[in-house]
Amino acid sequence: MIEAAGLTVELGAGQAVREASFVIAPGDRIGIVGESGCGKTMLGLALMGMVPDAGRVSGSLTVDGTQMVGAGEATWQRLRARRVAMIFQEPMAALNPIKRVGETVMEPMMVHLGLGRDAARARALELFREVGIPDPEARLRQFPHEISGGQRQRVLIALALACDPGVLIADEPTTALDANVALRVTQLLVGLAERRTMGLVFISHDLAAVARATERVMVMYGGDIVERGATGEVLVRPRHPYTQGLLSARPSPGNMRATAGRRGRLPTIPGSVPPLAELAPGCRFSGRCPVELDVCRGERPPLRGTMICHRAEEGA
Amino acid sequence: MTRLPPNLIIGAVLVALVAGTAALSLVWTPHDHTLLNIRGKFAPPSELHWLGTDQLGRDVFSQLMVAARNSVAVALISVCLGGVIGVALGLLASAMGGVVEDVIMRIADIGFAFPALLFAIMLAAVFGPSLMVAIIAIAFINIPVFARVTRASANQIWTREYVYAARAAGMGRVTISRDHVLPNIAAPIIVQATIEFAIAILAEAALSYLGLGAQPPAPSWGRMLSEAQTLMYLAPQLAIYPGLCIVTAVLGFSLLGDGLRDITDPRLVRQR
Ligand code: SF4
């Protein structure tokens, strides 16, 4: 169980995450969506206590009741793998190229659970079966370059599950994979979360994957959680101007037709995410927002219902 | 595998020659290298004395062989000693970051700026000159070199995703340094060690030349050189032989180090 209240991550001159508040209970499946650079990865790292040395974390973050803001590396180390675990975007880069994958998966069990080599190996085998790796005995002895991307991601999932974490954070787990493989990995994650009543934080810019994987979703922009709610609700009837922009920027039969007249170009949100330090102090989206008000730039919109936007009352 | 670079091959051959000679001297030399024969001094090369004899009638070839053993042993011990300490410090600096890293690296800078010769003279003044002094002095200058190389390479590894994954799996800094960082930076460290070997051989020769290293009767290329100096006009070959040996050993290890770097550094591979 993770509870964040006013969780803020400062990086250099800017805030990579600004006053994020949410609860992740056992079995919850929560998506975090947004463009790259919106702070979603930094939020994920903050939940692991792995913000870069230059970053400063403030606010409140409790994991199973323990306050983790200001906790030292040693405290975090005891939590990682057993309470919170994380998998990363690049399954190739996330495996040590000169270590057999079995060894990599066995390591945390020997360190955290005090298992001997044989017991750890047996459990690794069990985990490989659970995550659907064919011929697990042979896989244990292979090196990362000998297995495919999808299998590598499964190995990493097995690694993350090694010590039965309460919450699994998946940072863009499917982005580097082919569509088919990505779909199966997504299904695997959902199945694991359900079977183990494990919290799943699914960080992605792939809205389709998020729609499949999660029940609730948080939309991030410029470090703010701008909108949140049930996944079906938010992705079908987005209310925040940024979410609306994000959704219409996605190719779908509907808006392909709508834009066919304009030389077939896909609608996109004009402009790009500005660097952290240059974000407006008020609404982070001001400057790119199509329905901006005068107050937006300078004044931070309060949380109203499911989103933070000065237009919230009008029902946007 | 692509074609091996020529410097690697030449270096390996020269190193094998020096190391082979050193090893052979343990079990066999043409003559006892300490055997004096005043009547037979300054003998020209002959079937009996392949490279002739020196001012005391000792067999030059045998002396060169034993000196090779001493050189290699001093270089090996000092580079290993300095290397182990330096690598450990570099790993520690990289793993801890922050203040610890700063302190270790500033101390390394100071050590780097400290001339080995001066250190050796200091040690010799305290403990008296010996091969041990040479070993400690050379090991000492190697510590900051290895600490720097290790930290620079290790810092790159610490930003890799597999280190993040290991951290996310709850691995501590020590475990990650040992299991993930060290094996992945072995190549640059081995390359550095080979190059340091060449420097160590040169340093040992220099220290012995100054009388701070090997003491008589233990032969050393550096000391043979210094003894031959006074006889330059009488018997120049006595200076030339140890000089050639030093050149061969240093060149061999330098080329080997360069060659190893060429085949292990991916940036250089792409350029070729
Ligand atoms: S607060 Fe203003 S600028 Fe921000 S999204 Fe709402 S309307 Fe747009």
Coordinates of C-alpha atoms and ligand atoms in Angstrom, one line a residue:
Chain A
M1 CA 0.0 0.0 0.0
I2 CA 1.5 3.3 -1.1
E3 CA 0.1 6.7 -0.1
A4 CA 1.5 9.9 -1.5
A5 CA 0.4 13.3 -0.3
G6 CA 1.9 16.4 -1.8
L7 CA 4.8 14.4 -3.1
T8 CA 7.2 16.7 -5.0
V9 CA 10.4 16.0 -6.8
E10 CA 12.7 18.9 -7.5
L11 CA 15.4 18.5 -10.1
G12 CA 17.7 21.5 -10.5
A13 CA 15.6 24.6 -11.1
G14 CA 12.4 22.8 -11.9
Q15 CA 9.8 20.5 -10.3
A16 CA 9.7 17.2 -12.1
V17 CA 6.7 16.1 -10.0
R18 CA 4.6 18.7 -8.2
E19 CA 2.4 17.9 -5.2
A20 CA 1.2 14.5 -6.4
S21 CA -1.3 12.8 -4.1
F22 CA -2.7 9.3 -4.6
V23 CA -3.2 5.9 -3.0
I24 CA -2.2 2.6 -4.4
A25 CA -3.9 -0.2 -2.6
P26 CA -3.3 -4.0 -3.0
G27 CA -4.7 -5.1 -6.3
D28 CA -5.1 -1.6 -7.7
R29 CA -4.1 -1.2 -11.3
I30 CA -3.3 2.4 -12.0
G31 CA -2.1 3.9 -15.3
I32 CA 0.1 7.0 -15.5
V33 CA 0.0 8.6 -19.0
G34 CA 1.5 11.7 -20.6
E35 CA 4.0 12.7 -23.1
S36 CA 7.7 12.0 -22.5
G37 CA 9.2 14.5 -20.1
C38 CA 5.9 15.0 -18.2
G39 CA 7.3 13.5 -15.0
K40 CA 5.8 10.1 -15.1
T41 CA 9.1 8.2 -15.0
M42 CA 10.4 10.5 -12.2
L43 CA 7.3 9.8 -10.2
G44 CA 7.9 6.1 -10.7
L45 CA 11.5 6.4 -9.5
A46 CA 10.3 8.5 -6.5
L47 CA 8.1 5.5 -5.5
M48 CA 11.3 3.4 -5.5
G49 CA 13.5 5.9 -3.7
M50 CA 15.6 6.1 -6.8
V51 CA 15.4 9.7 -7.8
P52 CA 18.9 10.8 -9.1
D53 CA 21.3 12.2 -6.5
A54 CA 20.6 15.8 -7.7
G55 CA 16.9 15.5 -7.1
R56 CA 15.1 16.5 -3.9
V57 CA 12.0 14.8 -2.7
S58 CA 9.5 16.5 -0.4
G59 CA 5.9 16.0 0.8
S60 CA 4.8 12.7 2.1
L61 CA 5.2 9.2 0.8
T62 CA 4.3 6.2 3.0
V63 CA 4.9 2.6 2.0
D64 CA 2.9 0.2 4.2
G65 CA 2.7 2.9 6.8
T66 CA 6.4 3.9 6.9
Q67 CA 7.2 7.4 5.9
M68 CA 9.8 7.2 3.2
V69 CA 10.5 10.9 2.4
G70 CA 13.9 11.6 3.9
A71 CA 14.6 7.9 4.4
G72 CA 18.1 6.7 3.7
E73 CA 19.3 4.3 1.0
A74 CA 19.5 1.5 3.6
T75 CA 15.9 1.8 4.5
W76 CA 14.8 1.9 0.9
Q77 CA 17.0 -1.1 0.1
R78 CA 15.0 -3.2 2.6
L79 CA 11.7 -2.1 0.9
R80 CA 12.7 -2.5 -2.7
A81 CA 11.9 -5.9 -4.2
R82 CA 9.8 -6.9 -1.2
R83 CA 7.3 -4.0 -1.0
V84 CA 7.8 -2.2 -4.3
A85 CA 9.5 -3.4 -7.4
M86 CA 10.0 -1.9 -10.8
I87 CA 10.5 -3.0 -14.4
F88 CA 12.0 -0.8 -17.1
Q89 CA 11.5 0.2 -20.7
E90 CA 14.5 -1.4 -22.4
P91 CA 14.5 -5.1 -21.6
M92 CA 17.9 -5.4 -23.3
A93 CA 19.5 -2.6 -21.4
A94 CA 18.0 -3.7 -18.1
L95 CA 19.8 -7.1 -18.1
N96 CA 23.5 -7.3 -17.3
P97 CA 24.9 -8.5 -20.6
I98 CA 27.6 -10.7 -19.0
K99 CA 25.4 -12.4 -16.4
R100 CA 23.2 -15.5 -17.0
V101 CA 19.6 -14.4 -16.6
G102 CA 19.0 -17.0 -14.0
E103 CA 21.7 -15.6 -11.8
T104 CA 20.2 -12.1 -12.1
V105 CA 16.8 -13.4 -11.0
M106 CA 18.2 -15.5 -8.1
E107 CA 20.3 -12.6 -6.7
P108 CA 17.6 -10.7 -4.8
M109 CA 16.1 -13.9 -3.4
M110 CA 19.5 -14.8 -1.9
V111 CA 20.1 -11.3 -0.6
H112 CA 16.6 -10.5 0.7
L113 CA 15.0 -13.8 1.5
G114 CA 18.2 -15.5 2.6
L115 CA 17.6 -18.4 0.3
G116 CA 20.5 -20.7 -0.7
R117 CA 21.4 -21.2 -4.3
D118 CA 19.3 -24.3 -4.8
A119 CA 16.2 -22.8 -3.2
A120 CA 16.7 -19.6 -5.2
R121 CA 17.1 -21.6 -8.4
A122 CA 14.0 -23.6 -7.7
R123 CA 12.0 -20.4 -7.1
A124 CA 13.5 -18.7 -10.2
L125 CA 12.3 -21.7 -12.2
E126 CA 8.8 -21.3 -10.6
L127 CA 8.7 -17.6 -11.5
F128 CA 9.8 -18.3 -15.0
R129 CA 6.9 -20.6 -15.4
E130 CA 4.6 -18.1 -13.8
V131 CA 5.6 -15.4 -16.3
G132 CA 5.2 -17.8 -19.2
I133 CA 8.8 -18.4 -20.2
P134 CA 9.0 -21.6 -22.3
D135 CA 11.6 -24.1 -21.4
P136 CA 12.5 -22.4 -18.2
E137 CA 15.4 -24.7 -17.2
A138 CA 17.3 -23.8 -20.3
R139 CA 16.5 -20.1 -20.1
L140 CA 18.0 -19.9 -16.6
R141 CA 21.4 -20.6 -18.1
Q142 CA 21.2 -18.2 -21.0
F143 CA 22.7 -14.8 -21.5
P144 CA 20.4 -11.8 -22.3
H145 CA 21.6 -11.6 -25.9
E146 CA 20.5 -15.2 -26.5
I147 CA 16.8 -14.5 -25.9
S148 CA 14.2 -12.3 -27.6
G149 CA 13.0 -8.9 -26.4
G150 CA 9.6 -10.3 -25.2
Q151 CA 11.3 -13.1 -23.2
R152 CA 13.8 -10.6 -21.7
Q153 CA 10.9 -8.5 -20.5
R154 CA 9.4 -11.6 -18.9
V155 CA 12.7 -12.3 -17.3
L156 CA 12.6 -8.8 -15.8
I157 CA 9.1 -9.3 -14.6
A158 CA 10.3 -12.5 -12.9
L159 CA 13.1 -10.5 -11.4
A160 CA 10.7 -7.9 -10.1
L161 CA 8.4 -10.6 -8.6
A162 CA 11.3 -12.4 -7.0
C163 CA 10.5 -11.2 -3.5
D164 CA 6.7 -10.9 -3.8
P165 CA 6.4 -7.2 -3.9
G166 CA 3.1 -5.5 -2.9
V167 CA 3.3 -3.0 -5.7
L168 CA 4.9 -3.4 -9.2
I169 CA 5.8 -0.3 -11.1
A170 CA 6.1 -0.9 -14.8
D171 CA 7.8 2.0 -16.6
E172 CA 6.9 1.8 -20.3
P173 CA 7.0 -2.0 -20.1
T174 CA 5.7 -2.5 -23.7
T175 CA 7.2 0.5 -25.6
A176 CA 10.2 -1.4 -26.9
L177 CA 8.3 -4.4 -27.9
D178 CA 6.4 -5.4 -31.1
A179 CA 2.6 -4.9 -30.9
N180 CA 1.8 -8.6 -30.5
V181 CA 4.4 -9.2 -27.8
A182 CA 3.4 -6.0 -26.1
L183 CA -0.2 -7.1 -25.9
R184 CA 0.8 -10.4 -24.3
V185 CA 3.1 -8.7 -21.8
T186 CA 0.3 -6.4 -20.9
Q187 CA -2.1 -9.3 -20.4
L188 CA 0.6 -11.0 -18.3
L189 CA 1.0 -8.0 -16.0
V190 CA -2.8 -7.7 -15.5
G191 CA -3.1 -11.4 -14.7
L192 CA -0.2 -11.2 -12.2
A193 CA -1.7 -8.2 -10.5
E194 CA -5.0 -10.0 -10.2
R195 CA -3.7 -13.3 -9.1
R196 CA -1.3 -11.9 -6.5
T197 CA -3.5 -9.0 -5.4
M198 CA -0.5 -6.9 -6.2
G199 CA -0.7 -3.2 -7.0
L200 CA 0.3 -2.3 -10.5
V201 CA 1.4 1.1 -11.7
F202 CA 1.5 1.1 -15.4
I203 CA 3.4 4.0 -16.8
S204 CA 3.1 4.5 -20.5
H205 CA 2.3 6.9 -23.3
D206 CA 0.6 4.1 -25.1
L207 CA -3.0 4.9 -24.3
A208 CA -4.3 1.6 -25.8
A209 CA -2.1 -0.4 -23.5
V210 CA -3.1 1.7 -20.5
A211 CA -6.7 1.2 -21.4
R212 CA -6.2 -2.6 -21.4
A213 CA -4.0 -2.8 -18.3
T214 CA -5.6 -0.4 -15.8
E215 CA -8.8 0.4 -13.9
R216 CA -7.8 3.9 -12.9
V217 CA -5.6 6.4 -14.7
M218 CA -3.7 9.6 -13.8
V219 CA -2.8 12.0 -16.6
M220 CA 0.4 13.9 -16.0
Y221 CA 1.7 17.0 -17.6
G222 CA 4.7 19.1 -16.5
G223 CA 4.9 17.3 -13.2
D224 CA 1.2 17.8 -12.3
I225 CA -1.4 15.1 -12.2
V226 CA -3.8 17.1 -14.3
E227 CA -6.7 14.6 -14.5
R228 CA -7.5 11.3 -12.9
G229 CA -10.4 8.9 -12.7
A230 CA -11.6 5.5 -14.0
T231 CA -9.6 4.6 -17.0
G232 CA -12.7 4.0 -19.2
E233 CA -14.2 7.4 -18.1
V234 CA -11.0 9.5 -18.6
L235 CA -10.0 8.0 -21.9
V236 CA -13.4 8.0 -23.4
R237 CA -14.7 11.4 -22.1
P238 CA -11.6 13.4 -21.2
R239 CA -12.4 16.6 -19.5
H240 CA -9.1 18.3 -19.1
P241 CA -7.9 20.2 -22.1
Y242 CA -4.5 18.4 -22.0
T243 CA -6.1 15.0 -21.9
Q244 CA -8.4 16.0 -24.8
G245 CA -5.4 17.1 -26.8
L246 CA -3.5 13.9 -26.0
L247 CA -6.5 11.7 -27.1
S248 CA -7.1 13.6 -30.3
A249 CA -3.4 13.3 -31.1
R250 CA -3.8 9.6 -31.2
P251 CA -4.5 8.0 -34.6
S252 CA -8.0 6.5 -34.7
P253 CA -10.3 5.8 -37.6
G254 CA -12.5 8.7 -36.4
N255 CA -10.0 11.5 -36.4
M256 CA -8.1 10.2 -39.4
R257 CA -11.3 10.9 -41.4
A258 CA -11.8 14.2 -39.7
T259 CA -8.3 15.4 -40.7
A260 CA -8.2 13.8 -44.2
G261 CA -9.1 17.2 -45.7
R262 CA -6.0 18.7 -44.1
R263 CA -3.5 16.8 -46.1
G264 CA -4.1 13.7 -43.9
R265 CA -2.1 15.1 -41.1
L266 CA -2.9 13.8 -37.6
P267 CA -4.0 16.4 -35.1
T268 CA -1.3 17.1 -32.5
I269 CA -1.0 19.3 -29.6
P270 CA 0.7 22.3 -30.9
G271 CA 4.2 23.0 -29.5
S272 CA 6.2 20.5 -27.4
V273 CA 6.8 20.0 -23.7
P274 CA 9.0 22.9 -22.6
P275 CA 12.0 22.2 -20.4
L276 CA 11.2 21.9 -16.7
A277 CA 12.7 25.2 -15.6
E278 CA 10.6 27.1 -18.2
L279 CA 7.2 25.8 -17.2
A280 CA 4.7 28.5 -16.2
P281 CA 4.3 28.8 -12.4
G282 CA 0.5 28.4 -12.8
C283 CA -1.1 25.8 -15.0
R284 CA 1.8 23.8 -16.6
F285 CA -0.3 23.5 -19.8
S286 CA -0.7 27.3 -20.3
G287 CA 1.0 28.4 -23.4
R288 CA -0.1 25.2 -25.3
C289 CA -3.7 25.1 -24.0
P290 CA -6.2 26.0 -26.7
V291 CA -8.8 27.3 -24.2
E292 CA -6.4 29.2 -21.9
L293 CA -7.7 31.9 -19.6
D294 CA -5.9 35.0 -18.3
V295 CA -5.4 33.6 -14.8
C296 CA -3.9 30.3 -16.1
R297 CA -0.3 31.3 -16.5
G298 CA 0.3 32.8 -13.1
E299 CA -2.1 31.0 -10.8
R300 CA -2.1 27.3 -10.1
P301 CA -5.5 25.8 -10.7
P302 CA -6.9 24.0 -7.6
L303 CA -8.0 20.3 -7.7
R304 CA -11.7 20.3 -8.5
G305 CA -13.3 16.9 -8.7
T306 CA -11.1 14.9 -11.0
M307 CA -8.8 17.5 -12.5
I308 CA -6.8 20.7 -12.0
C309 CA -7.9 23.3 -14.5
H310 CA -9.3 26.8 -14.2
R311 CA -12.1 25.8 -16.5
A312 CA -13.1 22.9 -14.3
E313 CA -16.3 24.6 -13.1
E314 CA -17.6 25.2 -16.6
G315 CA -17.4 21.5 -17.1
A316 CA -14.7 22.2 -19.8
Chain B
M1 CA 36.5 -11.8 -35.2
T2 CA 38.1 -9.1 -37.2
R3 CA 41.9 -9.1 -37.9
L4 CA 43.9 -8.5 -34.8
P5 CA 45.7 -5.1 -34.9
P6 CA 49.5 -5.4 -35.5
N7 CA 50.4 -3.6 -32.3
L8 CA 48.6 -6.3 -30.4
I9 CA 50.6 -9.1 -32.1
I10 CA 54.0 -7.4 -31.9
G11 CA 53.3 -6.4 -28.3
A12 CA 52.2 -9.9 -27.3
V13 CA 55.3 -11.4 -29.0
L14 CA 57.7 -9.0 -27.1
V15 CA 55.9 -9.6 -23.8
A16 CA 56.0 -13.3 -24.3
L17 CA 59.8 -13.0 -25.0
V18 CA 60.4 -11.0 -21.8
A19 CA 58.1 -13.1 -19.6
G20 CA 59.5 -16.3 -21.1
T21 CA 63.0 -15.3 -20.4
A22 CA 62.1 -14.3 -16.9
A23 CA 60.4 -17.6 -16.3
L24 CA 63.3 -19.5 -17.8
S25 CA 65.8 -17.8 -15.6
L26 CA 64.1 -19.5 -12.6
V27 CA 65.3 -22.9 -13.8
W28 CA 68.1 -22.3 -16.2
T29 CA 70.7 -19.7 -17.0
P30 CA 73.8 -20.4 -19.1
H31 CA 76.0 -19.5 -16.2
D32 CA 75.6 -18.5 -12.5
H33 CA 75.0 -14.8 -12.9
T34 CA 77.0 -14.0 -9.8
L35 CA 80.1 -16.0 -10.7
L36 CA 83.2 -13.8 -10.9
N37 CA 86.1 -14.4 -13.2
I38 CA 88.4 -11.4 -13.1
R39 CA 90.8 -12.8 -15.6
G40 CA 88.0 -13.3 -18.1
K41 CA 86.6 -9.8 -17.8
F42 CA 85.3 -7.9 -20.8
A43 CA 85.3 -11.0 -22.9
P44 CA 83.8 -10.6 -26.3
P45 CA 80.7 -12.7 -27.3
S46 CA 81.7 -16.3 -27.7
E47 CA 80.1 -19.7 -27.6
L48 CA 80.8 -19.8 -23.9
H49 CA 79.6 -16.3 -23.1
W50 CA 76.9 -15.5 -25.6
L51 CA 77.0 -11.7 -24.9
G52 CA 80.5 -11.7 -23.4
T53 CA 81.3 -10.8 -19.8
D54 CA 81.3 -7.6 -17.8
Q55 CA 84.0 -5.7 -15.8
L56 CA 84.1 -8.5 -13.2
G57 CA 83.9 -11.3 -15.7
R58 CA 80.3 -12.2 -15.0
D59 CA 78.2 -13.6 -17.8
V60 CA 76.2 -10.8 -19.2
F61 CA 73.5 -12.9 -20.8
S62 CA 72.8 -14.7 -17.5
Q63 CA 72.6 -11.4 -15.7
L64 CA 70.1 -10.0 -18.2
M65 CA 67.9 -13.1 -17.8
V66 CA 67.8 -12.8 -14.0
A67 CA 67.3 -9.1 -14.3
A68 CA 64.3 -9.7 -16.5
R69 CA 62.8 -11.9 -13.7
N70 CA 63.4 -9.1 -11.2
S71 CA 61.9 -6.5 -13.4
V72 CA 58.8 -8.5 -14.2
A73 CA 58.4 -9.5 -10.5
V74 CA 58.6 -5.9 -9.3
A75 CA 56.3 -4.7 -12.0
L76 CA 53.8 -7.5 -11.4
I77 CA 53.7 -7.1 -7.6
S78 CA 53.5 -3.3 -7.6
V79 CA 50.9 -3.1 -10.4
C80 CA 48.8 -5.7 -8.7
L81 CA 49.1 -4.1 -5.3
G82 CA 48.4 -0.6 -6.6
G83 CA 45.7 -1.9 -8.9
V84 CA 43.8 -3.7 -6.2
I85 CA 43.8 -0.7 -3.9
G86 CA 43.1 1.7 -6.7
V87 CA 40.3 -0.3 -8.2
A88 CA 38.7 -0.7 -4.7
L89 CA 38.9 3.0 -4.1
G90 CA 37.5 3.8 -7.5
L91 CA 34.6 1.4 -7.0
L92 CA 33.9 2.9 -3.6
A93 CA 34.0 6.4 -4.9
S94 CA 31.7 5.6 -7.8
A95 CA 29.2 3.6 -5.6
M96 CA 28.9 6.2 -2.9
G97 CA 29.1 9.4 -4.9
G98 CA 28.7 12.7 -3.2
V99 CA 31.2 13.7 -0.5
V100 CA 33.0 10.3 -0.4
E101 CA 33.6 10.4 -4.1
D102 CA 34.9 13.9 -3.9
V103 CA 37.3 13.2 -1.0
I104 CA 38.7 10.0 -2.6
M105 CA 39.2 11.7 -6.0
R106 CA 40.9 14.8 -4.5
I107 CA 43.2 12.5 -2.6
A108 CA 43.9 10.7 -5.8
D109 CA 44.7 14.0 -7.5
I110 CA 47.3 14.7 -4.8
G111 CA 48.7 11.2 -5.2
F112 CA 48.8 11.8 -8.9
A113 CA 50.8 15.0 -8.5
F114 CA 53.3 13.3 -6.2
P115 CA 56.4 12.2 -8.1
A116 CA 57.2 8.5 -7.6
L117 CA 60.9 9.2 -7.5
L118 CA 60.5 11.6 -4.6
F119 CA 58.5 9.1 -2.8
A120 CA 61.0 6.4 -3.4
I121 CA 63.9 8.6 -2.2
M122 CA 61.8 9.3 1.0
L123 CA 61.2 5.7 1.6
A124 CA 64.8 4.8 0.9
A125 CA 65.9 7.4 3.4
V126 CA 63.8 5.8 6.1
F127 CA 64.1 2.1 5.4
G128 CA 67.2 2.0 3.3
P129 CA 67.2 1.3 -0.4
S130 CA 65.8 -2.1 -1.5
L131 CA 63.7 -3.8 -4.0
M132 CA 60.8 -3.5 -1.5
V133 CA 61.2 0.3 -1.6
A134 CA 60.9 0.2 -5.4
I135 CA 57.8 -2.0 -5.2
I136 CA 56.0 0.2 -2.7
A137 CA 56.9 3.4 -4.5
I138 CA 55.6 2.0 -7.8
A139 CA 52.5 0.6 -6.2
F140 CA 51.8 3.9 -4.7
I141 CA 51.9 5.8 -8.0
N142 CA 49.6 3.2 -9.4
I143 CA 46.8 3.7 -6.9
P144 CA 45.5 7.0 -8.2
V145 CA 45.8 5.9 -11.8
F146 CA 43.6 2.9 -11.2
A147 CA 41.3 4.8 -8.9
R148 CA 40.6 7.3 -11.7
V149 CA 40.2 4.8 -14.5
T150 CA 37.9 2.6 -12.3
R151 CA 35.7 5.5 -11.2
A152 CA 35.3 6.9 -14.7
S153 CA 34.3 3.5 -16.1
A154 CA 32.2 2.6 -13.1
N155 CA 30.3 5.9 -13.2
Q156 CA 29.1 5.0 -16.7
I157 CA 28.0 1.6 -15.6
W158 CA 26.0 3.1 -12.7
T159 CA 23.8 4.9 -15.2
R160 CA 23.0 1.7 -17.1
E161 CA 19.5 0.3 -16.9
Y162 CA 20.6 -3.0 -15.5
V163 CA 22.1 -1.3 -12.5
Y164 CA 18.7 0.5 -12.0
A165 CA 17.0 -2.9 -12.3
A166 CA 19.4 -4.4 -9.8
R167 CA 18.8 -1.4 -7.4
A168 CA 15.1 -1.8 -8.0
A169 CA 15.5 -5.4 -7.0
G170 CA 16.9 -4.3 -3.7
M171 CA 20.6 -4.9 -4.3
G172 CA 23.0 -2.9 -2.2
R173 CA 25.9 -0.8 -3.5
V174 CA 28.5 -3.5 -2.6
T175 CA 26.7 -6.3 -4.3
I176 CA 26.1 -4.1 -7.4
S177 CA 29.7 -3.0 -7.5
R178 CA 30.9 -6.6 -7.3
D179 CA 28.4 -8.4 -9.5
H180 CA 27.5 -5.8 -12.1
V181 CA 30.0 -3.0 -12.2
L182 CA 33.3 -4.7 -11.8
P183 CA 32.8 -7.4 -14.4
N184 CA 31.7 -4.8 -16.9
I185 CA 34.7 -2.6 -16.5
A186 CA 37.3 -5.4 -16.5
A187 CA 38.4 -4.6 -20.0
P188 CA 39.5 -1.0 -19.4
I189 CA 41.2 -2.0 -16.1
I190 CA 43.1 -4.8 -17.8
V191 CA 44.2 -2.4 -20.6
Q192 CA 45.3 0.1 -18.0
A193 CA 47.2 -2.6 -16.1
T194 CA 49.2 -3.6 -19.2
I195 CA 50.2 0.0 -19.8
E196 CA 51.1 0.5 -16.2
F197 CA 53.2 -2.6 -16.4
A198 CA 55.4 -0.8 -19.0
I199 CA 55.6 2.2 -16.8
A200 CA 56.5 0.1 -13.8
I201 CA 59.3 -1.6 -15.7
L202 CA 60.7 1.7 -16.7
A203 CA 60.3 3.0 -13.1
E204 CA 62.0 0.0 -11.6
A205 CA 64.9 0.5 -14.0
A206 CA 65.1 4.2 -13.1
L207 CA 65.0 3.5 -9.4
S208 CA 67.6 0.8 -9.6
Y209 CA 69.7 3.1 -11.8
L210 CA 69.7 5.6 -9.0
G211 CA 70.5 2.9 -6.5
L212 CA 67.1 3.0 -4.9
G213 CA 65.9 -0.4 -6.1
A214 CA 67.7 -3.7 -6.6
Q215 CA 70.8 -3.9 -4.5
P216 CA 73.9 -5.9 -5.5
P217 CA 74.4 -8.7 -6.3
A218 CA 70.7 -8.9 -7.5
P219 CA 71.0 -7.9 -11.1
S220 CA 68.7 -5.3 -12.5
W221 CA 68.7 -3.7 -16.0
G222 CA 68.7 -0.3 -14.4
R223 CA 71.7 -1.0 -12.1
M224 CA 73.6 -2.7 -15.0
L225 CA 73.1 0.4 -16.9
S226 CA 74.4 2.6 -14.2
E227 CA 77.4 0.4 -13.6
A228 CA 78.2 0.4 -17.3
Q229 CA 78.0 4.1 -17.5
T230 CA 81.5 4.6 -16.1
L231 CA 82.8 2.1 -18.7
M232 CA 81.0 3.7 -21.6
Y233 CA 84.2 4.2 -23.7
L234 CA 85.8 0.9 -22.7
A235 CA 82.9 -1.4 -23.1
P236 CA 79.8 0.4 -24.6
Q237 CA 78.1 -3.0 -25.2
L238 CA 77.5 -3.3 -21.4
A239 CA 75.2 -0.3 -21.5
I240 CA 73.6 -1.2 -24.8
Y241 CA 72.4 -4.7 -23.8
P242 CA 70.3 -3.7 -20.7
G243 CA 69.1 -0.6 -22.5
L244 CA 67.8 -2.8 -25.3
C245 CA 66.1 -5.1 -22.8
I246 CA 64.4 -2.1 -21.1
V247 CA 63.2 -0.9 -24.5
T248 CA 61.9 -4.3 -25.5
A249 CA 60.0 -4.8 -22.3
V250 CA 58.5 -1.3 -22.2
L251 CA 57.6 -1.3 -25.9
G252 CA 56.1 -4.8 -25.6
F253 CA 53.8 -3.9 -22.8
S254 CA 52.9 -0.5 -24.3
L255 CA 52.0 -2.1 -27.6
L256 CA 50.1 -4.9 -26.0
G257 CA 48.1 -2.3 -23.9
D258 CA 47.3 -0.3 -27.0
G259 CA 46.4 -3.3 -28.9
L260 CA 44.1 -4.6 -26.2
R261 CA 42.4 -1.2 -26.0
D262 CA 41.9 -1.2 -29.7
I263 CA 40.0 -4.4 -29.6
T264 CA 38.0 -3.8 -26.4
D265 CA 37.0 -0.2 -26.8
P266 CA 33.9 -0.1 -29.0
R267 CA 34.4 3.5 -29.9
L268 CA 37.7 2.7 -31.5
V269 CA 36.5 -0.4 -33.2
R270 CA 33.9 1.6 -35.0
Q271 CA 36.5 4.0 -36.3
R272 CA 38.5 1.3 -37.9
Ligands
SF4_1 S1 -5.9 25.8 -16.3 FE1 -6.1 27.1 -18.0 S2 -4.3 26.7 -19.3 FE2 -4.5 25.1 -17.8 S3 -5.6 23.5 -18.9 FE3 -7.1 24.7 -17.7 S4 -7.8 26.2 -19.2 FE4 -5.9 25.3 -20.0

